[in-house]
């Protein structure tokens, strides 16, 4: 057939003979199958053929045929078989070569498949082919290759639809490409430009080809097109116009103008503008008035008037006499003018009224006596000052003496010496006026019943009423004056002038406590934290987010208030404990929580990673279900920032419902606030609603909000249709995920506007549903009368914490000072039976912090500090006594255990 390697078409006669031989071989058995083929060399006669190239799947584009190739070695013949039928040998193109490496004969056969061949069986089965290779030993079959006709239909099964979306909302554009073989690939275009999620992570293309805009921006406005393409064609959907609009928001009110009348009745006004933000792209304008007017009464100014002149004085030694008058008839007031003219008048005396003085020896003696008296007074003053300074130097040592803790404190003035690091302590306490007493008891501030028995031992001598008074500094009675003075310091000029959220006091080595009511924020200054001989004026304040911006990166979220305590740079002998609320699920498996601190330049630094605290660092955190206790050896500005590790991480949200306290129209509004579950934010919302005249219509509820990128939806259902209807056009309202997660807005809320069909309708029953898309939710049943209960926001929520904001000395602690010292001396030393501070930590469920306690000079004192911080409002000293008894101290005088008894 082929005399040498090469490519040829067989002649007609050999072609018929070869076909007959092949067909005869296919129907015969044994070696007659290859009767028409030349025998292989003897060296290769025992090898089966194996394929070097097998046919692969192909697509027929339009009318272009496809070529299938098959190559095998060693092979005497190769033929294709398609859909169970042998391809005629005339359709085979054969090429024979020899592999130079192995000297084996190589045969390659190709065939062409046309569109007509495939269409003949279209709809019955897929068109497939494989090749069969022969050698003298046997046959081998290749893999099947499927040949399909490629196409792409014109019409999309689903095209994107235009949308109008509010700023920061999520946008979903659907696209189902046309049917095609092979399946079409999909890409998106905006204004004919390719949308690339890799370069802009705000875009996301789902596996079913939908386009998601995670957070709509103004720049995302445009015409979006879904493009489908394969090897045959490229199809474009109709363009969908996406319009990002911005609803207008009111700016804050300006301050009231001055009264229009100078004297008497007038009016004043204030204004606001719809620029926060300005409505864009068809967004709704602000509802309500942009100008408010209010009546005012201006107090009329009173100009001052002179009183009558007094009588002339007697003629003086300088031959003059004087008289005076006062601007008191009337006194100037409310902007009135002061009196014009002189208030003192003098004239020379006449000669007979002027006394004549003659110098003599008696005058010289008088002058000498006066000089001597002045010298004596000067010497006496110097002695008094020296004695005072010597007493002052020994003052703190005297205070430390135990006699002061067992007898009444005596009043004394304190004048602090200049601290060694005066450049760090920028606020000097004002102790120049009369001292004020911090009065407290060495016993617990609770009822004395059930306290430690002090009758059978020398622990404390009995005192009248069991109280001791410590005079240790002056508290400025005017909070506004303190904040104003604090803000003048260079480092504190950025502190908010918010007296309601600031607490301060003056403290010495006896310690104390600062608390901001109804916020869950407090600062415990343990005894001996302030070095002896030092007096610090310390403040505690909570920062508003609009006053101090904390930069957040990526998926970070703020989990606590931003709290400042200071002044920074003061020297502390022991760590203070800063307590503040947090709003996450307190599971560190779900979170990476970092403590951030603001440095002197105003930049924020990571100083601690929760769960990986080092006892050698100046910061340590004790995490509770809703509170974080921060041990810190430095004062400053702190905040907790978290980053979720997976979608199971959740923040606690507090949902609070308010309505109008007075309703005289058909419309009725229900406001649903969604805020971080932190007392500080709740307090701010309550104060704001009280100013608006709102009322609380249900108890606050807690909702876990997960890091699933899904928005929060709110809807109202089951209203009596015969009496009420909702004016909301959509079935629900939605708060974007990112608005809630990053915590940039303190109190997000939705307003549901309802309309009653009659003014006589007062009963409202409905269901409020709040849920996270594709997540869990809650349903609240509301049933109230809008006419009967017209009370404003109940102030009881704002009076939960009625304790003093600043407590200094023994009154700030549950455990009396001397008893505390006895506990520490009893438990600090290790005991063979384990009755030491380690067992105390176990009984108080603080064993997780053993290594931290052990790193301190007095582990027991740190444990008691933490107990004081946890139980200031609810602590029962009897429970602590019971714990001490469990440790092995069976007597009431458990604090006098000696080392030998250990």
PDB file of N, CA, C and O in Angstrom, residues 498-503 513-523 540-544 559-564 578-583 626-629 652 654 675-687 746 796-805 869 872-873:
ATOM      1  N   UNK A 498     -17.900  68.706  78.025  1.00  0.00           N
ATOM      2  CA  UNK A 498     -19.162  68.074  78.359  1.00  0.00           C
ATOM      3  C   UNK A 498     -19.131  67.720  79.838  1.00  0.00           C
ATOM      4  O   UNK A 498     -18.604  66.683  80.233  1.00  0.00           O
ATOM      5  N   UNK A 499     -19.690  68.629  80.672  1.00  0.00           N
ATOM      6  CA  UNK A 499     -19.628  68.431  82.111  1.00  0.00           C
ATOM      7  C   UNK A 499     -20.420  67.197  82.516  1.00  0.00           C
ATOM      8  O   UNK A 499     -20.034  66.477  83.441  1.00  0.00           O
ATOM      9  N   UNK A 500     -21.526  66.906  81.818  1.00  0.00           N
ATOM     10  CA  UNK A 500     -22.382  65.777  82.192  1.00  0.00           C
ATOM     11  C   UNK A 500     -21.671  64.451  82.034  1.00  0.00           C
ATOM     12  O   UNK A 500     -22.063  63.470  82.653  1.00  0.00           O
ATOM     13  N   UNK A 501     -20.646  64.374  81.215  1.00  0.00           N
ATOM     14  CA  UNK A 501     -19.950  63.119  80.962  1.00  0.00           C
ATOM     15  C   UNK A 501     -18.504  63.180  81.448  1.00  0.00           C
ATOM     16  O   UNK A 501     -17.633  62.506  80.891  1.00  0.00           O
ATOM     17  N   UNK A 502     -18.247  63.986  82.440  1.00  0.00           N
ATOM     18  CA  UNK A 502     -16.905  64.114  82.994  1.00  0.00           C
ATOM     19  C   UNK A 502     -16.978  64.038  84.515  1.00  0.00           C
ATOM     20  O   UNK A 502     -17.885  64.606  85.131  1.00  0.00           O
ATOM     21  N   UNK A 503     -16.036  63.323  85.090  1.00  0.00           N
ATOM     22  CA  UNK A 503     -15.935  63.214  86.537  1.00  0.00           C
ATOM     23  C   UNK A 503     -14.489  63.484  86.926  1.00  0.00           C
ATOM     24  O   UNK A 503     -13.575  63.155  86.172  1.00  0.00           O
ATOM     25  N   UNK A 513     -12.202  56.643  93.728  1.00  0.00           N
ATOM     26  CA  UNK A 513     -12.966  56.119  92.594  1.00  0.00           C
ATOM     27  C   UNK A 513     -13.653  57.275  91.873  1.00  0.00           C
ATOM     28  O   UNK A 513     -14.170  58.190  92.502  1.00  0.00           O
ATOM     29  N   UNK A 514     -13.619  57.218  90.517  1.00  0.00           N
ATOM     30  CA  UNK A 514     -14.366  58.152  89.677  1.00  0.00           C
ATOM     31  C   UNK A 514     -15.401  57.359  88.889  1.00  0.00           C
ATOM     32  O   UNK A 514     -15.111  56.276  88.379  1.00  0.00           O
ATOM     33  N   UNK A 515     -16.605  57.905  88.755  1.00  0.00           N
ATOM     34  CA  UNK A 515     -17.689  57.228  88.050  1.00  0.00           C
ATOM     35  C   UNK A 515     -18.439  58.240  87.198  1.00  0.00           C
ATOM     36  O   UNK A 515     -18.681  59.368  87.639  1.00  0.00           O
ATOM     37  N   UNK A 516     -18.784  57.848  85.978  1.00  0.00           N
ATOM     38  CA  UNK A 516     -19.680  58.646  85.130  1.00  0.00           C
ATOM     39  C   UNK A 516     -21.044  57.963  85.187  1.00  0.00           C
ATOM     40  O   UNK A 516     -21.195  56.837  84.684  1.00  0.00           O
ATOM     41  N   UNK A 517     -22.030  58.567  85.817  1.00  0.00           N
ATOM     42  CA  UNK A 517     -23.297  57.871  86.064  1.00  0.00           C
ATOM     43  C   UNK A 517     -23.958  57.381  84.777  1.00  0.00           C
ATOM     44  O   UNK A 517     -23.899  58.034  83.725  1.00  0.00           O
ATOM     45  N   UNK A 518     -24.578  56.212  84.893  1.00  0.00           N
ATOM     46  CA  UNK A 518     -25.410  55.631  83.829  1.00  0.00           C
ATOM     47  C   UNK A 518     -24.645  55.356  82.547  1.00  0.00           C
ATOM     48  O   UNK A 518     -25.227  55.320  81.467  1.00  0.00           O
ATOM     49  N   UNK A 519     -23.345  55.146  82.636  1.00  0.00           N
ATOM     50  CA  UNK A 519     -22.550  54.813  81.452  1.00  0.00           C
ATOM     51  C   UNK A 519     -21.790  53.513  81.599  1.00  0.00           C
ATOM     52  O   UNK A 519     -21.245  53.005  80.624  1.00  0.00           O
ATOM     53  N   UNK A 520     -21.721  52.952  82.809  1.00  0.00           N
ATOM     54  CA  UNK A 520     -20.912  51.767  83.033  1.00  0.00           C
ATOM     55  C   UNK A 520     -19.426  52.039  83.028  1.00  0.00           C
ATOM     56  O   UNK A 520     -18.626  51.108  82.955  1.00  0.00           O
ATOM     57  N   UNK A 521     -19.028  53.313  83.112  1.00  0.00           N
ATOM     58  CA  UNK A 521     -17.616  53.696  83.047  1.00  0.00           C
ATOM     59  C   UNK A 521     -17.169  54.168  84.424  1.00  0.00           C
ATOM     60  O   UNK A 521     -17.820  55.024  85.031  1.00  0.00           O
ATOM     61  N   UNK A 522     -16.078  53.602  84.908  1.00  0.00           N
ATOM     62  CA  UNK A 522     -15.554  54.005  86.206  1.00  0.00           C
ATOM     63  C   UNK A 522     -14.047  53.791  86.213  1.00  0.00           C
ATOM     64  O   UNK A 522     -13.508  53.022  85.421  1.00  0.00           O
ATOM     65  N   UNK A 523     -13.388  54.485  87.140  1.00  0.00           N
ATOM     66  CA  UNK A 523     -11.934  54.376  87.311  1.00  0.00           C
ATOM     67  C   UNK A 523     -11.665  54.150  88.792  1.00  0.00           C
ATOM     68  O   UNK A 523     -11.991  54.993  89.630  1.00  0.00           O
ATOM     69  N   UNK A 540     -11.959  61.801  84.522  1.00  0.00           N
ATOM     70  CA  UNK A 540     -12.469  60.672  83.735  1.00  0.00           C
ATOM     71  C   UNK A 540     -13.575  61.201  82.841  1.00  0.00           C
ATOM     72  O   UNK A 540     -14.514  61.841  83.319  1.00  0.00           O
ATOM     73  N   UNK A 541     -13.473  60.963  81.544  1.00  0.00           N
ATOM     74  CA  UNK A 541     -14.487  61.485  80.618  1.00  0.00           C
ATOM     75  C   UNK A 541     -14.697  60.499  79.490  1.00  0.00           C
ATOM     76  O   UNK A 541     -13.803  59.712  79.147  1.00  0.00           O
ATOM     77  N   UNK A 542     -15.901  60.504  78.914  1.00  0.00           N
ATOM     78  CA  UNK A 542     -16.205  59.675  77.745  1.00  0.00           C
ATOM     79  C   UNK A 542     -16.265  60.586  76.536  1.00  0.00           C
ATOM     80  O   UNK A 542     -16.921  61.637  76.554  1.00  0.00           O
ATOM     81  N   UNK A 543     -15.553  60.191  75.485  1.00  0.00           N
ATOM     82  CA  UNK A 543     -15.453  61.007  74.285  1.00  0.00           C
ATOM     83  C   UNK A 543     -16.616  60.711  73.349  1.00  0.00           C
ATOM     84  O   UNK A 543     -17.042  59.563  73.215  1.00  0.00           O
ATOM     85  N   UNK A 544     -17.131  61.736  72.711  1.00  0.00           N
ATOM     86  CA  UNK A 544     -18.130  61.555  71.676  1.00  0.00           C
ATOM     87  C   UNK A 544     -17.418  61.261  70.359  1.00  0.00           C
ATOM     88  O   UNK A 544     -16.358  61.817  70.067  1.00  0.00           O
ATOM     89  N   UNK A 559     -15.912  48.606  69.564  1.00  0.00           N
ATOM     90  CA  UNK A 559     -16.655  47.737  70.469  1.00  0.00           C
ATOM     91  C   UNK A 559     -16.894  48.353  71.842  1.00  0.00           C
ATOM     92  O   UNK A 559     -17.500  47.711  72.692  1.00  0.00           O
ATOM     93  N   UNK A 560     -16.439  49.567  72.074  1.00  0.00           N
ATOM     94  CA  UNK A 560     -16.575  50.176  73.395  1.00  0.00           C
ATOM     95  C   UNK A 560     -16.635  51.680  73.233  1.00  0.00           C
ATOM     96  O   UNK A 560     -16.355  52.218  72.157  1.00  0.00           O
ATOM     97  N   UNK A 561     -16.981  52.404  74.298  1.00  0.00           N
ATOM     98  CA  UNK A 561     -16.838  53.858  74.246  1.00  0.00           C
ATOM     99  C   UNK A 561     -15.355  54.243  74.173  1.00  0.00           C
ATOM    100  O   UNK A 561     -14.471  53.437  74.469  1.00  0.00           O
ATOM    101  N   UNK A 562     -15.107  55.468  73.751  1.00  0.00           N
ATOM    102  CA  UNK A 562     -13.749  56.015  73.784  1.00  0.00           C
ATOM    103  C   UNK A 562     -13.629  56.788  75.106  1.00  0.00           C
ATOM    104  O   UNK A 562     -14.309  57.791  75.304  1.00  0.00           O
ATOM    105  N   UNK A 563     -12.780  56.291  75.994  1.00  0.00           N
ATOM    106  CA  UNK A 563     -12.724  56.799  77.361  1.00  0.00           C
ATOM    107  C   UNK A 563     -11.350  57.422  77.599  1.00  0.00           C
ATOM    108  O   UNK A 563     -10.321  56.847  77.229  1.00  0.00           O
ATOM    109  N   UNK A 564     -11.348  58.602  78.216  1.00  0.00           N
ATOM    110  CA  UNK A 564     -10.104  59.290  78.565  1.00  0.00           C
ATOM    111  C   UNK A 564     -10.017  59.431  80.074  1.00  0.00           C
ATOM    112  O   UNK A 564     -11.002  59.772  80.733  1.00  0.00           O
ATOM    113  N   UNK A 578      -9.694  50.538  84.939  1.00  0.00           N
ATOM    114  CA  UNK A 578     -10.685  51.270  84.158  1.00  0.00           C
ATOM    115  C   UNK A 578     -11.751  50.289  83.690  1.00  0.00           C
ATOM    116  O   UNK A 578     -11.439  49.319  82.993  1.00  0.00           O
ATOM    117  N   UNK A 579     -13.001  50.515  84.071  1.00  0.00           N
ATOM    118  CA  UNK A 579     -14.123  49.649  83.688  1.00  0.00           C
ATOM    119  C   UNK A 579     -14.956  50.353  82.634  1.00  0.00           C
ATOM    120  O   UNK A 579     -15.297  51.529  82.794  1.00  0.00           O
ATOM    121  N   UNK A 580     -15.287  49.612  81.569  1.00  0.00           N
ATOM    122  CA  UNK A 580     -16.143  50.169  80.515  1.00  0.00           C
ATOM    123  C   UNK A 580     -16.891  49.033  79.827  1.00  0.00           C
ATOM    124  O   UNK A 580     -16.423  47.889  79.780  1.00  0.00           O
ATOM    125  N   UNK A 581     -18.068  49.354  79.290  1.00  0.00           N
ATOM    126  CA  UNK A 581     -18.896  48.369  78.597  1.00  0.00           C
ATOM    127  C   UNK A 581     -18.296  48.026  77.245  1.00  0.00           C
ATOM    128  O   UNK A 581     -17.552  48.803  76.647  1.00  0.00           O
ATOM    129  N   UNK A 582     -18.646  46.836  76.747  1.00  0.00           N
ATOM    130  CA  UNK A 582     -18.352  46.473  75.361  1.00  0.00           C
ATOM    131  C   UNK A 582     -19.607  45.869  74.752  1.00  0.00           C
ATOM    132  O   UNK A 582     -20.576  45.573  75.459  1.00  0.00           O
ATOM    133  N   UNK A 583     -19.614  45.676  73.437  1.00  0.00           N
ATOM    134  CA  UNK A 583     -20.846  45.241  72.755  1.00  0.00           C
ATOM    135  C   UNK A 583     -20.598  44.067  71.817  1.00  0.00           C
ATOM    136  O   UNK A 583     -21.233  43.985  70.761  1.00  0.00           O
ATOM    137  N   UNK A 626     -20.258  41.578  79.584  1.00  0.00           N
ATOM    138  CA  UNK A 626     -20.641  42.876  79.034  1.00  0.00           C
ATOM    139  C   UNK A 626     -19.666  43.986  79.404  1.00  0.00           C
ATOM    140  O   UNK A 626     -19.874  45.129  78.993  1.00  0.00           O
ATOM    141  N   UNK A 627     -18.629  43.667  80.167  1.00  0.00           N
ATOM    142  CA  UNK A 627     -17.721  44.697  80.688  1.00  0.00           C
ATOM    143  C   UNK A 627     -16.279  44.269  80.483  1.00  0.00           C
ATOM    144  O   UNK A 627     -15.961  43.077  80.524  1.00  0.00           O
ATOM    145  N   UNK A 628     -15.422  45.260  80.280  1.00  0.00           N
ATOM    146  CA  UNK A 628     -13.980  45.036  80.204  1.00  0.00           C
ATOM    147  C   UNK A 628     -13.325  45.786  81.368  1.00  0.00           C
ATOM    148  O   UNK A 628     -13.593  46.970  81.571  1.00  0.00           O
ATOM    149  N   UNK A 629     -12.493  45.097  82.136  1.00  0.00           N
ATOM    150  CA  UNK A 629     -11.734  45.712  83.229  1.00  0.00           C
ATOM    151  C   UNK A 629     -10.282  45.822  82.770  1.00  0.00           C
ATOM    152  O   UNK A 629      -9.606  44.819  82.541  1.00  0.00           O
ATOM    153  N   UNK A 652     -23.583  42.901  69.876  1.00  0.00           N
ATOM    154  CA  UNK A 652     -24.862  43.059  70.554  1.00  0.00           C
ATOM    155  C   UNK A 652     -25.444  44.424  70.225  1.00  0.00           C
ATOM    156  O   UNK A 652     -24.784  45.453  70.438  1.00  0.00           O
ATOM    157  N   UNK A 654     -28.776  47.030  70.791  1.00  0.00           N
ATOM    158  CA  UNK A 654     -29.913  47.324  71.670  1.00  0.00           C
ATOM    159  C   UNK A 654     -30.973  48.033  70.838  1.00  0.00           C
ATOM    160  O   UNK A 654     -30.697  49.063  70.222  1.00  0.00           O
ATOM    161  N   UNK A 675     -28.769  50.584  68.182  1.00  0.00           N
ATOM    162  CA  UNK A 675     -27.508  51.145  68.694  1.00  0.00           C
ATOM    163  C   UNK A 675     -26.680  50.021  69.302  1.00  0.00           C
ATOM    164  O   UNK A 675     -27.181  48.917  69.571  1.00  0.00           O
ATOM    165  N   UNK A 676     -25.395  50.286  69.508  1.00  0.00           N
ATOM    166  CA  UNK A 676     -24.548  49.347  70.223  1.00  0.00           C
ATOM    167  C   UNK A 676     -25.078  49.176  71.646  1.00  0.00           C
ATOM    168  O   UNK A 676     -25.560  50.122  72.266  1.00  0.00           O
ATOM    169  N   UNK A 677     -24.985  47.946  72.143  1.00  0.00           N
ATOM    170  CA  UNK A 677     -25.508  47.643  73.485  1.00  0.00           C
ATOM    171  C   UNK A 677     -24.519  48.140  74.542  1.00  0.00           C
ATOM    172  O   UNK A 677     -23.835  47.362  75.210  1.00  0.00           O
ATOM    173  N   UNK A 678     -24.449  49.474  74.655  1.00  0.00           N
ATOM    174  CA  UNK A 678     -23.556  50.139  75.598  1.00  0.00           C
ATOM    175  C   UNK A 678     -24.375  51.179  76.352  1.00  0.00           C
ATOM    176  O   UNK A 678     -25.157  51.920  75.745  1.00  0.00           O
ATOM    177  N   UNK A 679     -24.217  51.235  77.678  1.00  0.00           N
ATOM    178  CA  UNK A 679     -25.031  52.149  78.481  1.00  0.00           C
ATOM    179  C   UNK A 679     -24.828  53.600  78.084  1.00  0.00           C
ATOM    180  O   UNK A 679     -25.756  54.406  78.141  1.00  0.00           O
ATOM    181  N   UNK A 680     -23.614  53.951  77.686  1.00  0.00           N
ATOM    182  CA  UNK A 680     -23.323  55.340  77.331  1.00  0.00           C
ATOM    183  C   UNK A 680     -24.188  55.809  76.166  1.00  0.00           C
ATOM    184  O   UNK A 680     -24.759  56.903  76.191  1.00  0.00           O
ATOM    185  N   UNK A 681     -24.328  54.976  75.120  1.00  0.00           N
ATOM    186  CA  UNK A 681     -25.136  55.354  73.960  1.00  0.00           C
ATOM    187  C   UNK A 681     -26.608  55.397  74.338  1.00  0.00           C
ATOM    188  O   UNK A 681     -27.346  56.294  73.925  1.00  0.00           O
ATOM    189  N   UNK A 682     -27.052  54.427  75.139  1.00  0.00           N
ATOM    190  CA  UNK A 682     -28.446  54.387  75.564  1.00  0.00           C
ATOM    191  C   UNK A 682     -28.802  55.643  76.360  1.00  0.00           C
ATOM    192  O   UNK A 682     -29.866  56.230  76.187  1.00  0.00           O
ATOM    193  N   UNK A 683     -27.892  56.070  77.212  1.00  0.00           N
ATOM    194  CA  UNK A 683     -28.117  57.284  77.996  1.00  0.00           C
ATOM    195  C   UNK A 683     -28.279  58.490  77.076  1.00  0.00           C
ATOM    196  O   UNK A 683     -29.161  59.336  77.277  1.00  0.00           O
ATOM    197  N   UNK A 684     -27.453  58.582  76.044  1.00  0.00           N
ATOM    198  CA  UNK A 684     -27.522  59.719  75.130  1.00  0.00           C
ATOM    199  C   UNK A 684     -28.840  59.734  74.362  1.00  0.00           C
ATOM    200  O   UNK A 684     -29.449  60.794  74.166  1.00  0.00           O
ATOM    201  N   UNK A 685     -29.310  58.552  73.926  1.00  0.00           N
ATOM    202  CA  UNK A 685     -30.588  58.476  73.210  1.00  0.00           C
ATOM    203  C   UNK A 685     -31.737  58.871  74.133  1.00  0.00           C
ATOM    204  O   UNK A 685     -32.655  59.594  73.722  1.00  0.00           O
ATOM    205  N   UNK A 686     -31.708  58.396  75.379  1.00  0.00           N
ATOM    206  CA  UNK A 686     -32.769  58.744  76.320  1.00  0.00           C
ATOM    207  C   UNK A 686     -32.820  60.253  76.546  1.00  0.00           C
ATOM    208  O   UNK A 686     -33.897  60.855  76.596  1.00  0.00           O
ATOM    209  N   UNK A 687     -31.664  60.884  76.680  1.00  0.00           N
ATOM    210  CA  UNK A 687     -31.637  62.335  76.886  1.00  0.00           C
ATOM    211  C   UNK A 687     -32.169  63.065  75.653  1.00  0.00           C
ATOM    212  O   UNK A 687     -32.903  64.053  75.772  1.00  0.00           O
ATOM    213  N   UNK A 746     -23.776  56.846  65.987  1.00  0.00           N
ATOM    214  CA  UNK A 746     -24.008  56.378  67.353  1.00  0.00           C
ATOM    215  C   UNK A 746     -25.385  55.746  67.524  1.00  0.00           C
ATOM    216  O   UNK A 746     -25.531  54.763  68.219  1.00  0.00           O
ATOM    217  N   UNK A 796     -36.478  57.353  85.150  1.00  0.00           N
ATOM    218  CA  UNK A 796     -35.880  56.307  85.977  1.00  0.00           C
ATOM    219  C   UNK A 796     -34.726  55.607  85.258  1.00  0.00           C
ATOM    220  O   UNK A 796     -33.805  55.103  85.879  1.00  0.00           O
ATOM    221  N   UNK A 797     -34.767  55.613  83.922  1.00  0.00           N
ATOM    222  CA  UNK A 797     -33.668  55.002  83.189  1.00  0.00           C
ATOM    223  C   UNK A 797     -32.400  55.840  83.305  1.00  0.00           C
ATOM    224  O   UNK A 797     -31.309  55.361  83.061  1.00  0.00           O
ATOM    225  N   UNK A 798     -32.558  57.119  83.625  1.00  0.00           N
ATOM    226  CA  UNK A 798     -31.402  58.003  83.731  1.00  0.00           C
ATOM    227  C   UNK A 798     -30.946  58.174  85.168  1.00  0.00           C
ATOM    228  O   UNK A 798     -30.004  58.902  85.428  1.00  0.00           O
ATOM    229  N   UNK A 799     -31.608  57.505  86.094  1.00  0.00           N
ATOM    230  CA  UNK A 799     -31.244  57.652  87.500  1.00  0.00           C
ATOM    231  C   UNK A 799     -30.862  56.309  88.103  1.00  0.00           C
ATOM    232  O   UNK A 799     -30.963  56.114  89.310  1.00  0.00           O
ATOM    233  N   UNK A 800     -30.449  55.370  87.273  1.00  0.00           N
ATOM    234  CA  UNK A 800     -30.091  54.055  87.779  1.00  0.00           C
ATOM    235  C   UNK A 800     -28.859  54.140  88.668  1.00  0.00           C
ATOM    236  O   UNK A 800     -28.687  53.374  89.599  1.00  0.00           O
ATOM    237  N   UNK A 801     -27.954  55.036  88.378  1.00  0.00           N
ATOM    238  CA  UNK A 801     -26.721  55.183  89.133  1.00  0.00           C
ATOM    239  C   UNK A 801     -26.750  56.539  89.824  1.00  0.00           C
ATOM    240  O   UNK A 801     -26.470  57.566  89.226  1.00  0.00           O
ATOM    241  N   UNK A 802     -27.117  56.535  91.108  1.00  0.00           N
ATOM    242  CA  UNK A 802     -27.252  57.789  91.835  1.00  0.00           C
ATOM    243  C   UNK A 802     -26.088  58.023  92.787  1.00  0.00           C
ATOM    244  O   UNK A 802     -26.145  58.906  93.621  1.00  0.00           O
ATOM    245  N   UNK A 803     -25.024  57.217  92.677  1.00  0.00           N
ATOM    246  CA  UNK A 803     -23.883  57.394  93.561  1.00  0.00           C
ATOM    247  C   UNK A 803     -23.093  58.630  93.162  1.00  0.00           C
ATOM    248  O   UNK A 803     -23.184  59.142  92.056  1.00  0.00           O
ATOM    249  N   UNK A 804     -22.254  59.078  94.116  1.00  0.00           N
ATOM    250  CA  UNK A 804     -21.408  60.229  93.852  1.00  0.00           C
ATOM    251  C   UNK A 804     -20.422  59.911  92.731  1.00  0.00           C
ATOM    252  O   UNK A 804     -19.959  58.780  92.599  1.00  0.00           O
ATOM    253  N   UNK A 805     -20.118  60.915  91.939  1.00  0.00           N
ATOM    254  CA  UNK A 805     -19.217  60.699  90.813  1.00  0.00           C
ATOM    255  C   UNK A 805     -17.775  60.593  91.258  1.00  0.00           C
ATOM    256  O   UNK A 805     -16.949  60.023  90.534  1.00  0.00           O
ATOM    257  N   UNK A 869     -13.663  46.623  91.977  1.00  0.00           N
ATOM    258  CA  UNK A 869     -14.154  47.167  90.707  1.00  0.00           C
ATOM    259  C   UNK A 869     -15.412  46.444  90.247  1.00  0.00           C
ATOM    260  O   UNK A 869     -16.312  47.061  89.662  1.00  0.00           O
ATOM    261  N   UNK A 872     -18.725  47.173  93.226  1.00  0.00           N
ATOM    262  CA  UNK A 872     -18.903  48.468  93.894  1.00  0.00           C
ATOM    263  C   UNK A 872     -20.366  48.727  94.228  1.00  0.00           C
ATOM    264  O   UNK A 872     -20.696  49.203  95.308  1.00  0.00           O
ATOM    265  N   UNK A 873     -21.265  48.406  93.289  1.00  0.00           N
ATOM    266  CA  UNK A 873     -22.692  48.680  93.517  1.00  0.00           C
ATOM    267  C   UNK A 873     -23.387  47.520  94.228  1.00  0.00           C
ATOM    268  O   UNK A 873     -24.345  47.724  94.959  1.00  0.00           O
TER     269      UNK A 873
END
